[in-house]
Coordinates of N, CA and C in Angstrom, one line a residue:
M25 N -17.0 -8.8 8.3 CA -16.1 -8.7 7.1 C -14.7 -9.2 7.6
S26 N -14.2 -10.2 6.8 CA -12.9 -10.7 7.2 C -12.2 -11.1 5.9
A27 N -10.9 -11.1 6.0 CA -10.0 -11.6 4.9 C -9.4 -12.9 5.3
D28 N -9.1 -13.7 4.3 CA -8.5 -15.0 4.4 C -7.0 -14.7 4.9
L29 N -6.7 -15.4 6.0 CA -5.3 -15.2 6.6 C -4.2 -15.6 5.6
G30 N -4.5 -16.7 4.9 CA -3.5 -17.1 3.9 C -3.3 -16.1 2.8
T31 N -4.4 -15.5 2.3 CA -4.3 -14.5 1.3 C -3.5 -13.3 1.8
T32 N -3.8 -12.9 3.1 CA -3.1 -11.7 3.7 C -1.6 -12.0 3.8
K33 N -1.3 -13.2 4.2 CA 0.1 -13.5 4.4 C 0.8 -13.6 3.0
D34 N 0.1 -14.1 2.0 CA 0.7 -14.2 0.7 C 0.9 -12.7 0.1
L35 N -0.1 -11.9 0.3 CA 0.1 -10.5 -0.1 C 1.3 -9.8 0.6
L36 N 1.3 -10.1 1.9 CA 2.4 -9.5 2.7 C 3.8 -10.0 2.2
A37 N 3.9 -11.2 1.9 CA 5.2 -11.8 1.3 C 5.5 -11.1 0.0
R38 N 4.5 -10.8 -0.8 CA 4.7 -10.1 -2.1 C 5.2 -8.7 -1.9
L39 N 4.5 -8.0 -0.9 CA 4.8 -6.6 -0.7 C 6.2 -6.4 0.0
V40 N 6.6 -7.3 0.9 CA 7.9 -7.3 1.6 C 9.0 -7.5 0.5
A41 N 8.7 -8.3 -0.5 CA 9.7 -8.6 -1.5 C 10.2 -7.4 -2.3
F42 N 9.4 -6.4 -2.3 CA 9.7 -5.1 -3.0 C 10.7 -4.3 -2.2
D43 N 11.9 -4.0 -2.6 CA 12.8 -3.2 -1.9 C 12.4 -1.7 -2.1
T44 N 11.6 -1.2 -1.3 CA 11.1 0.1 -1.4 C 11.7 1.1 -0.4
T45 N 13.0 0.8 -0.1 CA 13.8 1.7 0.7 C 13.6 3.1 0.1
S46 N 13.5 4.1 1.0 CA 13.1 5.5 0.6 C 14.0 6.0 -0.5
N47 N 15.2 5.6 -0.7 CA 16.1 6.2 -1.7 C 15.9 5.5 -3.1
K48 N 15.0 4.6 -3.2 CA 14.7 3.8 -4.4 C 13.3 4.1 -4.9
S49 N 13.1 3.7 -6.1 CA 11.7 3.9 -6.7 C 10.7 2.9 -6.1
N50 N 9.5 3.4 -6.0 CA 8.4 2.5 -5.5 C 7.5 2.1 -6.6
I51 N 7.9 2.4 -7.8 CA 7.0 2.1 -9.0 C 6.7 0.6 -9.1
P52 N 7.6 -0.3 -8.9 CA 7.3 -1.7 -9.0 C 6.2 -2.1 -8.0
I53 N 6.2 -1.6 -6.8 CA 5.1 -2.0 -5.8 C 3.8 -1.3 -6.2
I54 N 3.9 -0.1 -6.7 CA 2.7 0.6 -7.1 C 2.0 -0.2 -8.3
A55 N 2.8 -0.6 -9.2 CA 2.3 -1.4 -10.4 C 1.7 -2.7 -9.9
F56 N 2.3 -3.4 -8.9 CA 1.7 -4.6 -8.4 C 0.4 -4.3 -7.7
I57 N 0.3 -3.2 -6.9 CA -1.0 -2.9 -6.3 C -2.1 -2.5 -7.3
E58 N -1.7 -1.7 -8.3 CA -2.6 -1.4 -9.4 C -3.2 -2.6 -10.1
D59 N -2.3 -3.6 -10.4 CA -2.7 -4.8 -11.0 C -3.7 -5.6 -10.1
F60 N -3.3 -5.7 -8.8 CA -4.2 -6.4 -7.9 C -5.6 -5.7 -7.9
L61 N -5.6 -4.4 -7.7 CA -6.9 -3.7 -7.7 C -7.7 -3.9 -9.0
R62 N -7.0 -3.8 -10.1 CA -7.6 -4.0 -11.4 C -8.3 -5.3 -11.5
R63 N -7.6 -6.4 -11.1 CA -8.1 -7.7 -11.1 C -9.4 -7.9 -10.3
H64 N -9.6 -7.0 -9.3 CA -10.8 -7.0 -8.5 C -11.8 -5.9 -8.9
G65 N -11.6 -5.3 -10.1 CA -12.5 -4.4 -10.6 C -12.4 -3.0 -10.0
V66 N -11.3 -2.6 -9.5 CA -11.1 -1.3 -8.8 C -10.1 -0.5 -9.6
D67 N -10.6 0.7 -10.1 CA -9.7 1.6 -10.8 C -8.9 2.4 -9.8
S68 N -7.7 2.8 -10.2 CA -6.8 3.6 -9.3 C -6.2 4.7 -10.1
V69 N -5.7 5.7 -9.4 CA -5.0 6.8 -10.1 C -3.7 7.0 -9.4
R70 N -2.6 7.1 -10.3 CA -1.3 7.4 -9.8 C -1.1 9.0 -9.6
V71 N -0.4 9.3 -8.6 CA 0.0 10.7 -8.4 C 1.6 10.6 -8.4
P72 N 2.2 10.8 -9.6 CA 3.6 10.6 -9.7 C 4.5 11.8 -9.4
T73 N 5.7 11.5 -9.1 CA 6.7 12.6 -8.9 C 7.0 13.2 -10.3
A74 N 7.6 14.3 -10.4 CA 7.9 15.0 -11.7 C 8.8 14.1 -12.5
D75 N 9.7 13.4 -11.9 CA 10.6 12.5 -12.7 C 10.1 11.1 -12.9
G76 N 8.9 10.8 -12.4 CA 8.3 9.5 -12.6 C 8.9 8.3 -11.8
Q77 N 9.8 8.6 -10.9 CA 10.5 7.6 -10.2 C 9.7 7.1 -9.0
K78 N 8.7 7.8 -8.5 CA 7.9 7.4 -7.4 C 6.5 7.9 -7.7
A79 N 5.5 7.3 -7.0 CA 4.1 7.7 -7.1 C 3.3 7.2 -5.9
S80 N 2.3 8.0 -5.6 CA 1.3 7.6 -4.7 C 0.2 7.0 -5.5
L81 N -0.7 6.3 -4.8 CA -1.8 5.6 -5.5 C -3.1 5.9 -4.8
F82 N -4.1 6.2 -5.5 CA -5.4 6.5 -4.9 C -6.5 5.7 -5.6
A83 N -7.3 5.0 -4.8 CA -8.4 4.2 -5.4 C -9.7 4.3 -4.5
S84 N -10.8 4.1 -5.2 CA -12.1 4.2 -4.4 C -12.9 3.0 -4.7
I85 N -13.6 2.5 -3.7 CA -14.5 1.4 -3.8 C -15.8 1.9 -3.2
G86 N -16.9 1.7 -4.0 CA -18.2 2.2 -3.5 C -18.7 3.4 -4.3
P87 N -19.8 4.0 -3.7 CA -20.4 5.1 -4.4 C -19.4 6.3 -4.6
S88 N -19.7 7.1 -5.6 CA -18.8 8.2 -5.9 C -19.4 9.6 -5.5
D89 N -20.6 9.6 -5.0 CA -21.3 10.9 -4.8 C -21.2 11.3 -3.3
V90 N -20.5 10.6 -2.5 CA -20.3 11.0 -1.1 C -18.9 10.8 -0.7
G91 N -18.4 11.5 0.4 CA -17.0 11.5 0.7 C -16.4 10.2 1.1
G92 N -17.0 9.5 2.1 CA -16.4 8.2 2.5 C -15.2 8.4 3.4
I93 N -14.5 7.3 3.6 CA -13.4 7.3 4.5 C -12.1 6.9 3.7
A94 N -11.0 7.3 4.2 CA -9.7 6.9 3.5 C -8.9 6.0 4.4
L95 N -8.4 5.0 3.9 CA -7.4 4.1 4.6 C -6.1 4.4 4.0
S96 N -5.2 5.1 4.7 CA -4.0 5.6 4.2 C -2.8 4.9 4.8
G97 N -1.8 4.6 3.9 CA -0.6 4.0 4.3 C 0.5 4.4 3.3
H98 N 1.7 4.0 3.7 CA 2.9 4.3 2.8 C 3.6 3.1 2.4
T99 N 4.2 3.2 1.2 CA 4.9 2.0 0.6 C 6.4 1.9 0.9
D100 N 7.0 3.0 1.4 CA 8.4 3.0 1.6 C 8.8 2.4 3.0
V101 N 10.1 2.0 3.0 CA 10.6 1.4 4.3 C 12.0 2.1 4.5
V102 N 12.5 2.0 5.8 CA 13.8 2.5 6.1 C 14.8 1.6 5.6
P103 N 16.1 2.1 5.4 CA 17.2 1.2 5.0 C 17.5 0.1 5.9
V104 N 18.1 -1.0 5.4 CA 18.6 -2.1 6.2 C 20.1 -2.1 6.4
T105 N 20.7 -1.1 5.7 CA 22.2 -1.0 5.7 C 22.7 -0.9 7.2
G106 N 23.7 -1.8 7.5 CA 24.3 -1.8 8.8 C 23.5 -2.5 9.9
Q107 N 22.3 -3.1 9.5 CA 21.5 -3.8 10.5 C 21.8 -5.3 10.4
A108 N 21.8 -6.0 11.5 CA 22.1 -7.4 11.6 C 20.8 -8.2 11.4
W109 N 20.5 -8.6 10.2 CA 19.3 -9.5 10.0 C 19.8 -10.9 10.0
D110 N 19.0 -11.8 10.6 CA 19.2 -13.2 10.5 C 18.8 -13.8 9.2
T111 N 17.9 -13.2 8.6 CA 17.3 -13.6 7.3 C 17.3 -12.5 6.3
D112 N 17.0 -12.8 5.1 CA 16.9 -11.7 4.0 C 15.7 -10.8 4.4
P113 N 16.0 -9.5 4.7 CA 14.9 -8.6 5.1 C 13.8 -8.4 4.0
F114 N 14.1 -8.8 2.8 CA 13.1 -8.7 1.7 C 12.4 -10.0 1.4
T115 N 12.5 -11.0 2.3 CA 11.8 -12.3 2.2 C 11.1 -12.5 3.5
L116 N 9.8 -12.5 3.4 CA 8.9 -12.7 4.6 C 9.3 -14.1 5.2
T117 N 9.6 -14.1 6.5 CA 10.0 -15.3 7.2 C 9.1 -15.4 8.4
E118 N 8.5 -16.6 8.6 CA 7.7 -16.9 9.8 C 8.5 -17.7 10.8
R119 N 8.5 -17.2 12.0 CA 9.2 -17.9 13.1 C 8.4 -17.8 14.4
D120 N 8.1 -18.9 15.0 CA 7.4 -18.9 16.3 C 6.1 -18.1 16.2
G121 N 5.4 -18.2 15.1 CA 4.1 -17.5 14.9 C 4.2 -16.1 14.6
R122 N 5.4 -15.6 14.4 CA 5.6 -14.1 14.0 C 6.2 -14.0 12.6
L123 N 5.8 -12.9 12.0 CA 6.3 -12.7 10.6 C 7.3 -11.6 10.6
Y124 N 8.5 -11.9 10.0 CA 9.6 -11.0 9.9 C 9.9 -10.6 8.5
G125 N 10.2 -9.3 8.3 CA 10.6 -8.8 7.0 C 10.5 -7.3 7.0
R126 N 11.3 -6.6 6.2 CA 11.4 -5.2 6.2 C 10.0 -4.7 5.8
G127 N 9.4 -3.9 6.7 CA 8.1 -3.3 6.5 C 6.9 -4.2 6.9
A128 N 7.2 -5.4 7.4 CA 6.1 -6.3 7.8 C 5.1 -5.6 8.8
C129 N 5.6 -4.8 9.7 CA 4.7 -4.0 10.6 C 4.5 -2.6 10.1
D130 N 5.5 -2.0 9.7 CA 5.4 -0.5 9.2 C 5.9 -0.4 7.8
M131 N 5.0 -0.6 6.9 CA 3.6 -0.5 6.9 C 3.0 -1.4 6.0
K132 N 3.8 -2.4 5.5 CA 3.3 -3.3 4.5 C 2.3 -4.3 5.0
G133 N 2.4 -4.5 6.3 CA 1.4 -5.4 7.0 C 0.0 -4.8 6.9
F134 N -0.1 -3.5 7.1 CA -1.4 -2.8 7.0 C -1.8 -2.8 5.5
L135 N -0.9 -2.5 4.6 CA -1.3 -2.6 3.2 C -1.8 -4.0 2.8
A136 N -1.2 -5.0 3.2 CA -1.6 -6.4 2.9 C -3.0 -6.6 3.5
C137 N -3.3 -6.2 4.7 CA -4.6 -6.4 5.3 C -5.7 -5.7 4.5
I138 N -5.4 -4.4 4.1 CA -6.4 -3.7 3.4 C -6.6 -4.3 2.0
L139 N -5.5 -4.7 1.3 CA -5.7 -5.3 0.0 C -6.4 -6.6 0.1
A140 N -6.2 -7.4 1.1 CA -6.9 -8.7 1.3 C -8.4 -8.5 1.5
L141 N -8.8 -7.3 2.0 CA -10.2 -7.0 2.2 C -10.9 -6.4 1.0
V142 N -10.2 -6.1 0.0 CA -10.8 -5.5 -1.2 C -11.9 -6.4 -1.8
P143 N -11.8 -7.7 -1.9 CA -13.0 -8.5 -2.4 C -14.2 -8.3 -1.5
A144 N -14.0 -8.3 -0.2 CA -15.1 -8.1 0.8 C -15.7 -6.7 0.6
F145 N -14.8 -5.7 0.5 CA -15.4 -4.3 0.3 C -16.2 -4.3 -1.0
K146 N -15.7 -4.9 -2.1 CA -16.4 -5.0 -3.4 C -17.8 -5.7 -3.2
A147 N -17.8 -6.7 -2.4 CA -19.0 -7.5 -2.3 C -20.2 -6.9 -1.5
R148 N -19.8 -5.8 -0.8 CA -20.8 -5.2 0.1 C -21.5 -4.0 -0.7
A149 N -22.7 -3.7 -0.3 CA -23.4 -2.6 -0.9 C -23.0 -1.4 0.0
L150 N -21.8 -0.8 -0.2 CA -21.3 0.3 0.6 C -22.2 1.5 0.4
K151 N -22.6 2.1 1.6 CA -23.3 3.4 1.5 C -22.4 4.6 1.4
V152 N -21.2 4.4 1.8 CA -20.1 5.4 1.7 C -18.9 4.7 1.1
P153 N -18.1 5.4 0.3 CA -16.9 4.7 -0.3 C -15.8 4.5 0.7
I154 N -15.0 3.5 0.4 CA -13.7 3.4 1.0 C -12.6 3.7 0.0
H155 N -11.8 4.7 0.4 CA -10.7 5.2 -0.4 C -9.4 4.6 0.1
L156 N -8.6 4.2 -0.8 CA -7.2 3.7 -0.5 C -6.3 4.7 -1.0
A157 N -5.4 5.2 0.0 CA -4.5 6.3 -0.3 C -3.1 5.8 0.1
F158 N -2.3 5.3 -0.9 CA -1.0 4.8 -0.6 C 0.1 5.7 -1.1
S159 N 0.9 6.2 -0.2 CA 1.9 7.2 -0.5 C 3.4 6.7 -0.5
Y160 N 4.3 7.5 -0.7 CA 5.7 7.2 -0.7 C 6.4 8.2 0.2
D161 N 7.7 7.9 0.5 CA 8.5 8.8 1.3 C 8.0 9.3 2.7
E162 N 7.2 8.5 3.3 CA 6.7 8.8 4.6 C 7.9 8.7 5.6
E163 N 8.8 7.8 5.4 CA 10.0 7.6 6.3 C 11.0 8.8 6.2
V164 N 10.8 9.6 5.2 CA 11.8 10.7 5.1 C 11.1 12.1 5.1
G165 N 9.9 12.2 5.8 CA 9.3 13.4 6.0 C 7.9 13.6 5.5
C166 N 7.2 12.4 5.2 CA 5.9 12.4 4.6 C 5.7 13.3 3.4
T167 N 6.7 13.3 2.5 CA 6.7 14.1 1.4 C 5.8 13.6 0.2
G168 N 5.6 12.3 0.2 CA 4.8 11.7 -0.9 C 3.4 11.9 -0.8
V169 N 2.8 12.1 0.4 CA 1.4 12.2 0.6 C 0.9 13.6 0.2
R170 N 1.8 14.6 0.3 CA 1.4 16.0 0.0 C 0.8 16.2 -1.4
P171 N 1.5 15.8 -2.4 CA 0.9 16.0 -3.8 C -0.5 15.3 -3.9
M172 N -0.6 14.1 -3.2 CA -1.9 13.4 -3.3 C -3.0 14.3 -2.6
I173 N -2.7 14.8 -1.4 CA -3.6 15.6 -0.7 C -4.0 16.8 -1.5
T174 N -3.1 17.4 -2.3 CA -3.4 18.6 -3.1 C -4.4 18.2 -4.2
E175 N -4.4 17.0 -4.6 CA -5.4 16.5 -5.7 C -6.8 16.2 -5.1
L176 N -6.9 16.0 -3.8 CA -8.2 15.6 -3.2 C -9.2 16.8 -3.5
G177 N -10.4 16.4 -4.0 CA -11.4 17.4 -4.3 C -11.2 17.9 -5.7
H178 N -10.2 17.5 -6.4 CA -10.0 17.9 -7.8 C -9.9 16.7 -8.6
R179 N -8.8 16.2 -8.9 CA -8.6 14.9 -9.7 C -9.0 13.7 -8.9
L180 N -8.9 13.8 -7.6 CA -9.2 12.6 -6.7 C -10.5 13.0 -5.8
T181 N -11.3 12.0 -5.5 CA -12.4 12.2 -4.7 C -12.0 12.6 -3.3
R182 N -12.6 13.6 -2.7 CA -12.3 14.0 -1.4 C -13.0 13.1 -0.3
P183 N -12.2 12.4 0.5 CA -12.8 11.6 1.5 C -13.6 12.4 2.5

């Protein structure tokens, strides 16, 4: 199972472009991921904050009668204030075979790889589901994943 490198880089560029610094809303990136998943026939569930300014996202691919595995990542990034960037941190830049941009490694690179694999996951006859669990505010204490964990086994399938 593999993902097209061009697709993965394109997805990474789109994800890096969202300024999801922890003190800002992550709803635009969540909406982008929801739309991407929907276009590939994957339903998702938001677990929003009380004020609706942030949300985690949970999606499942494959059978729904067994636990499966969760691929978990976060959508937020640390601030760039006071940092000396040679390029716009929210524009993916390739230099000497390396990709630069805020979150390119932690953690938007992982999210891009997983999203790029969604068509391959969908094409397989999975015996156990793959769950995608994308949270917020990991960079400020892993606070966004906790409400999603609370929903596992209730509103969300327990991996």
